[in-house]
Tab-separated table of C-alpha atoms and ligand atoms in Angstrom:
chain	number	residue	atom	x	y	z
A	1	MET	CA	11.472	15.640	5.556
A	2	GLU	CA	8.512	13.502	4.494
A	3	ARG	CA	8.977	11.467	1.331
A	4	LEU	CA	7.921	8.397	-0.585
A	5	GLU	CA	10.757	6.146	-1.596
A	6	VAL	CA	10.414	3.176	-3.938
A	7	LYS	CA	13.379	0.816	-4.138
A	8	ASN	CA	13.889	-2.101	-6.512
A	9	LEU	CA	10.174	-2.819	-6.659
A	10	SER	CA	9.079	-5.778	-8.776
A	11	PHE	CA	5.615	-7.306	-8.956
A	12	SER	CA	3.826	-10.145	-10.751
A	13	PHE	CA	0.217	-11.201	-11.142
A	14	GLY	CA	0.586	-14.986	-11.170
A	15	VAL	CA	3.209	-15.820	-13.746
A	16	THR	CA	2.972	-12.456	-15.490
A	17	GLN	CA	5.560	-9.953	-14.362
A	18	VAL	CA	4.008	-6.488	-14.366
A	19	LEU	CA	6.722	-4.346	-12.748
A	20	ASP	CA	10.485	-4.747	-12.894
A	21	GLU	CA	12.955	-3.022	-10.574
A	22	ILE	CA	11.152	0.292	-10.124
A	23	ASN	CA	13.087	3.031	-8.303
A	24	PHE	CA	12.084	6.613	-7.564
A	25	THR	CA	11.700	9.141	-4.765
A	26	LEU	CA	8.889	11.652	-4.320
A	27	ASN	CA	9.822	14.541	-2.049
A	28	LYS	CA	7.512	16.791	-0.063
A	29	GLY	CA	5.820	19.467	-2.123
A	30	HIS	CA	6.629	17.756	-5.420
A	31	VAL	CA	4.516	16.200	-8.153
A	32	LEU	CA	5.841	13.050	-9.767
A	33	SER	CA	3.957	11.768	-12.799
A	34	ILE	CA	4.083	8.381	-14.390
A	35	VAL	CA	3.172	8.101	-18.047
A	36	GLY	CA	3.121	5.025	-20.217
A	37	PRO	CA	0.935	2.888	-22.471
A	38	SER	CA	-2.210	1.146	-21.316
A	39	GLY	CA	-1.621	-2.087	-19.429
A	40	GLY	CA	1.948	-1.100	-18.554
A	41	GLY	CA	1.494	-1.392	-14.797
A	42	LYS	CA	0.844	2.229	-13.750
A	43	SER	CA	-2.229	1.514	-11.618
A	44	THR	CA	-0.521	-1.522	-10.113
A	45	LEU	CA	2.453	0.635	-9.139
A	46	LEU	CA	0.170	3.227	-7.539
A	47	LYS	CA	-1.753	0.573	-5.611
A	48	LEU	CA	1.504	-0.849	-4.265
A	49	CYS	CA	2.625	2.633	-3.185
A	50	ALA	CA	-0.755	3.314	-1.552
A	51	ASN	CA	-0.607	0.031	0.343
A	52	ILE	CA	-3.657	-1.411	-1.422
A	53	LEU	CA	-1.634	-4.261	-2.913
A	54	ASN	CA	0.970	-6.159	-0.940
A	55	ILE	CA	4.596	-5.798	-1.902
A	56	GLU	CA	6.320	-8.938	-3.174
A	57	GLN	CA	9.810	-7.769	-3.966
A	58	GLY	CA	11.583	-4.538	-3.135
A	59	GLU	CA	10.754	-1.794	-0.700
A	60	ILE	CA	8.434	1.176	-0.305
A	61	ASN	CA	9.040	3.707	2.447
A	62	ASN	CA	6.268	6.235	2.916
A	63	SER	CA	6.875	8.755	5.692
A	64	PHE	CA	3.860	10.947	4.831
A	65	LYS	CA	1.428	10.891	7.726
A	66	TYR	CA	-1.795	11.562	5.839
A	67	TYR	CA	-2.324	10.174	2.383
A	68	SER	CA	-5.322	9.389	0.249
A	69	PHE	CA	-6.104	8.301	-3.287
A	70	ALA	CA	-8.525	8.731	-6.136
A	71	PHE	CA	-8.817	5.552	-8.184
A	72	GLN	CA	-9.108	5.248	-11.941
A	73	ASP	CA	-12.469	3.496	-11.533
A	74	THR	CA	-13.629	5.854	-8.694
A	75	ARG	CA	-14.814	3.014	-6.405
A	76	LEU	CA	-17.625	5.010	-4.830
A	77	LEU	CA	-19.886	3.102	-2.473
A	78	PRO	CA	-23.080	2.538	-4.479
A	79	TRP	CA	-25.331	2.567	-1.404
A	80	LYS	CA	-24.096	5.965	-0.196
A	81	ASN	CA	-25.011	9.329	-1.669
A	82	VAL	CA	-22.515	11.983	-2.819
A	83	ILE	CA	-22.024	13.668	0.557
A	84	ASP	CA	-21.884	10.399	2.489
A	85	ASN	CA	-19.266	9.040	0.084
A	86	ILE	CA	-17.142	12.148	0.600
A	87	SER	CA	-17.551	12.339	4.381
A	88	LEU	CA	-16.912	8.658	5.042
A	89	SER	CA	-13.176	9.021	5.578
A	90	LEU	CA	-13.752	11.891	8.031
A	91	LEU	CA	-16.213	9.849	10.045
A	92	ALA	CA	-13.672	7.027	10.092
A	93	LYS	CA	-11.321	9.501	11.770
A	94	ASN	CA	-13.940	10.156	14.456
A	95	ILE	CA	-14.710	13.699	13.344
A	96	ASN	CA	-18.228	14.562	14.469
A	97	LYS	CA	-20.954	14.069	11.907
A	98	LYS	CA	-22.070	17.687	11.590
A	99	GLU	CA	-18.530	18.911	10.983
A	100	ALA	CA	-17.831	16.047	8.562
A	101	LEU	CA	-20.932	16.850	6.507
A	102	LEU	CA	-20.053	20.534	6.389
A	103	LYS	CA	-16.513	19.799	5.225
A	104	ALA	CA	-17.830	17.345	2.628
A	105	GLU	CA	-20.292	19.926	1.299
A	106	ASN	CA	-17.625	22.621	1.072
A	107	ILE	CA	-15.199	20.474	-0.865
A	108	ALA	CA	-18.012	19.173	-3.111
A	109	ILE	CA	-18.854	22.750	-4.096
A	110	LYS	CA	-15.170	23.472	-4.762
A	111	MET	CA	-15.106	20.468	-7.067
A	112	GLY	CA	-17.951	21.985	-9.086
A	113	LEU	CA	-20.717	19.754	-7.732
A	114	LYS	CA	-24.079	21.351	-7.040
A	115	GLN	CA	-26.268	21.269	-3.955
A	116	GLU	CA	-28.940	19.398	-5.916
A	117	ASP	CA	-26.447	16.563	-6.548
A	118	PHE	CA	-25.611	15.981	-2.875
A	119	ASP	CA	-28.338	13.389	-2.297
A	120	LYS	CA	-27.712	11.480	-5.513
A	121	PHE	CA	-26.335	7.967	-5.535
A	122	PRO	CA	-23.396	6.968	-7.780
A	123	LYS	CA	-25.681	5.222	-10.295
A	124	ASP	CA	-27.344	8.584	-10.981
A	125	LEU	CA	-24.102	10.476	-11.620
A	126	SER	CA	-22.273	11.069	-14.900
A	127	GLY	CA	-18.700	9.747	-15.262
A	128	GLY	CA	-17.272	13.224	-14.702
A	129	MET	CA	-19.416	13.765	-11.602
A	130	LYS	CA	-18.251	10.461	-10.148
A	131	GLN	CA	-14.659	11.545	-10.709
A	132	ARG	CA	-15.304	14.803	-8.891
A	133	VAL	CA	-16.832	12.965	-5.937
A	134	SER	CA	-13.869	10.607	-5.855
A	135	PHE	CA	-11.455	13.548	-6.004
A	136	ALA	CA	-13.370	15.364	-3.238
A	137	ARG	CA	-13.266	12.232	-1.092
A	138	ALA	CA	-9.491	12.128	-1.457
A	139	LEU	CA	-9.027	15.829	-0.687
A	140	VAL	CA	-11.432	16.166	2.228
A	141	ILE	CA	-9.019	14.664	4.773
A	142	ASN	CA	-6.442	17.306	3.877
A	143	PRO	CA	-3.793	14.790	2.814
A	144	LYS	CA	-0.074	15.522	2.615
A	145	LEU	CA	0.357	12.964	-0.153
A	146	LEU	CA	-2.188	12.258	-2.880
A	147	PHE	CA	-2.203	9.205	-5.127
A	148	LEU	CA	-4.072	10.110	-8.279
A	149	ASP	CA	-4.850	7.642	-11.053
A	150	GLU	CA	-6.194	9.446	-14.131
A	151	PRO	CA	-8.369	11.649	-11.923
A	152	PHE	CA	-9.504	14.003	-14.684
A	153	SER	CA	-9.961	11.626	-17.626
A	154	ALA	CA	-13.767	11.992	-17.718
A	155	LEU	CA	-13.906	15.764	-17.232
A	156	ASP	CA	-14.584	18.437	-19.824
A	157	ILE	CA	-11.616	20.682	-20.616
A	158	GLY	CA	-12.913	23.634	-18.587
A	159	LEU	CA	-13.416	21.654	-15.417
A	160	LYS	CA	-10.169	19.774	-15.952
A	161	LYS	CA	-8.281	23.062	-16.104
A	162	GLU	CA	-10.022	24.328	-12.974
A	163	LEU	CA	-9.179	21.231	-10.947
A	164	GLN	CA	-5.596	21.160	-12.227
A	165	GLU	CA	-5.222	24.738	-11.019
A	166	TYR	CA	-6.768	23.800	-7.694
A	167	LEU	CA	-4.102	21.111	-7.298
A	168	ILE	CA	-1.270	23.427	-8.336
A	169	ASN	CA	-2.391	25.869	-5.681
A	170	LEU	CA	-2.314	23.143	-2.998
A	171	VAL	CA	1.136	22.023	-4.121
A	172	GLU	CA	2.631	25.497	-4.253
A	173	ASN	CA	0.987	26.946	-1.160
A	174	GLU	CA	0.472	23.966	1.118
A	175	ASN	CA	3.316	21.689	0.097
A	176	LEU	CA	1.006	18.900	-1.033
A	177	SER	CA	2.859	16.021	-2.727
A	178	ILE	CA	1.306	14.023	-5.546
A	179	LEU	CA	2.042	10.754	-7.287
A	180	PHE	CA	0.123	11.264	-10.485
A	181	ILE	CA	-0.803	8.851	-13.232
A	182	THR	CA	-1.993	10.138	-16.539
A	183	HIS	CA	-2.202	9.253	-20.215
A	184	ASP	CA	-2.188	12.917	-20.986
A	185	LEU	CA	1.318	14.229	-21.611
A	186	MET	CA	0.159	17.862	-21.526
A	187	GLU	CA	-1.432	17.315	-18.145
A	188	ALA	CA	1.820	15.784	-16.891
A	189	VAL	CA	3.788	18.769	-18.229
A	190	LYS	CA	1.437	21.204	-16.548
A	191	LEU	CA	1.575	19.614	-13.104
A	192	SER	CA	4.848	17.758	-12.638
A	193	ASP	CA	8.286	18.389	-11.243
A	194	GLU	CA	9.337	15.102	-12.769
A	195	ILE	CA	7.809	12.771	-15.356
A	196	LEU	CA	8.748	9.097	-15.393
A	197	VAL	CA	8.187	7.048	-18.524
A	198	LEU	CA	7.066	3.486	-17.823
A	199	GLU	CA	7.735	1.032	-20.620
A	200	PRO	CA	5.471	-2.043	-20.551
A	201	ASN	CA	6.005	-5.830	-20.459
A	202	PRO	CA	7.226	-5.759	-17.780
A	203	GLY	CA	6.850	-2.185	-16.514
A	204	ARG	CA	10.230	-0.455	-16.287
A	205	ILE	CA	11.126	3.170	-15.854
A	206	ILE	CA	13.208	4.011	-18.870
A	207	LYS	CA	13.404	7.776	-18.680
A	208	SER	CA	12.900	10.695	-16.332
A	209	PHE	CA	12.204	14.285	-17.421
A	210	LYS	CA	12.532	17.116	-14.939
A	211	ILE	CA	10.553	20.337	-15.374
A	212	ASP	CA	11.844	23.328	-13.431
A	213	GLU	CA	9.460	26.093	-14.477
A	214	GLN	CA	7.248	27.262	-11.604
A	215	LYS	CA	3.887	25.490	-11.969
A	216	SER	CA	1.666	28.533	-11.659
A	217	LEU	CA	3.656	30.150	-14.496
A	218	ARG	CA	3.203	27.294	-16.951
A	219	ASP	CA	0.871	28.836	-19.500
A	220	THR	CA	-0.650	27.124	-22.523
A	221	ASN	CA	2.295	28.123	-24.670
A	222	PHE	CA	4.802	26.547	-22.271
A	223	VAL	CA	2.724	23.372	-21.977
A	224	TYR	CA	2.374	23.005	-25.781
A	225	LYS	CA	6.031	23.637	-26.457
A	226	THR	CA	7.305	21.312	-23.743
A	227	SER	CA	4.830	18.566	-24.705
A	228	ALA	CA	5.853	18.857	-28.362
A	229	LYS	CA	9.491	18.417	-27.343
A	230	LEU	CA	8.624	15.350	-25.307
A	231	LEU	CA	6.584	13.890	-28.163
A	232	ASN	CA	9.712	14.079	-30.292
A	233	ASN	CA	11.842	12.374	-27.668
A	234	LYS	CA	13.165	8.956	-28.637
A	235	TYR	CA	12.077	7.303	-25.387
A	236	ILE	CA	8.524	8.594	-25.679
A	237	ILE	CA	8.315	7.526	-29.328
A	238	ASP	CA	9.728	4.076	-28.540
A	239	THR	CA	7.386	3.574	-25.603
A	240	PHE	CA	4.132	4.866	-27.051
A	241	PHE	CA	4.372	4.415	-30.796
A	242	LYS	CA	6.304	1.197	-31.370
A	243	GLY	CA	5.843	-2.421	-30.539
B	301	LIG	N1	-6.012	-7.923	-10.255
B	301	LIG	C1	-5.327	-8.315	-11.327
B	301	LIG	N2	-5.128	-9.631	-11.594
B	301	LIG	C2	-4.406	-10.030	-12.661
B	301	LIG	N3	-3.852	-9.195	-13.553
B	301	LIG	C3	-4.022	-7.881	-13.357
B	301	LIG	C4	-4.770	-7.360	-12.243
B	301	LIG	N4	-4.763	-6.008	-12.307
B	301	LIG	C5	-4.047	-5.694	-13.404
B	301	LIG	N5	-3.602	-6.800	-14.035
B	301	LIG	C6	-2.770	-6.841	-15.240
B	301	LIG	O1	-1.565	-6.133	-14.951
B	301	LIG	C7	-1.162	-5.374	-16.079
B	301	LIG	C8	-1.002	-3.925	-15.683
B	301	LIG	O2	-2.274	-3.383	-15.335
B	301	LIG	P1	-2.448	-1.904	-14.796
B	301	LIG	O3	-3.879	-1.741	-14.468
B	301	LIG	O4	-1.456	-1.679	-13.741
B	301	LIG	O5	-2.043	-1.069	-16.107
B	301	LIG	P2	-2.138	0.499	-16.402
B	301	LIG	O6	-0.792	0.929	-16.858
B	301	LIG	O7	-2.734	1.177	-15.240
B	301	LIG	O8	-3.145	0.561	-17.638
B	301	LIG	P3	-4.208	1.716	-18.049
B	301	LIG	O9	-3.389	2.839	-18.601
B	301	LIG	O10	-5.045	1.064	-19.106
B	301	LIG	O11	-4.992	2.068	-16.842
B	301	LIG	C9	-2.201	-5.622	-17.159
B	301	LIG	O12	-1.702	-6.618	-18.021
B	301	LIG	C10	-3.405	-6.132	-16.411
B	301	LIG	O13	-4.137	-7.019	-17.193
B	302	LIG	MG1	-4.464	2.176	-14.931
């Protein structure tokens, strides 16, 4: 079965150690979230897993065939319009242009973008629109594993809910796997099978919470109650509210 396995992963930027002995496994069809304070090494960990940064110490085994990512800072190509940004990865896979554009347009609409936005360049998009383009770009190749770094942080609550539900549907019905980074504990509770708490300086996983409830059945009440419990947990308090 496909999975992502991280073993004894440590990483430094120069003399500053950012990650220390990280271990976890993400299985097919599961969502693993990483929460932790700003600057704790979450994006660095995701970039290492997605092969964007080179590993220094430890091991990452990724047996998923198709994976893609949506970055925290979107990284859209400024000289390409919305549809060309989304279709780029399809064209790189040698899919013919007409089909690539059609797929890009379909997914853009699903992400709540409008036809009139298709020709716009990133500089003319709002923060939330850029995030939707970035998310569409990640989804358009039909990945089996998604690396998501705060993908919904700039979205209004209605759109955020819609896209969360879109993801849950892909996970439950198409066995999509996600490594998810978020500051938002409620979002993590809504989407995850497991939540890892990353304590900073250097980044270490100090706690794992498993959530068994079926994702499509997690209503607002469940999310509030579970998040409240987590907010009272010693490890969460120590990591987020002290030091
Ligand atoms: N390219 C880089 N060169 C040097 N230091 C870096 C680089 N990228 C990140 N860092 C440092 O590594 C540490 C972890 O950064 P990272 O972006 O992984 O944190 P994060 O947990 O994603 O934070 P946030 O929640 O604010 O996004 C920070 O101290 C940051 O300054
Ligand atoms: Mg980050």
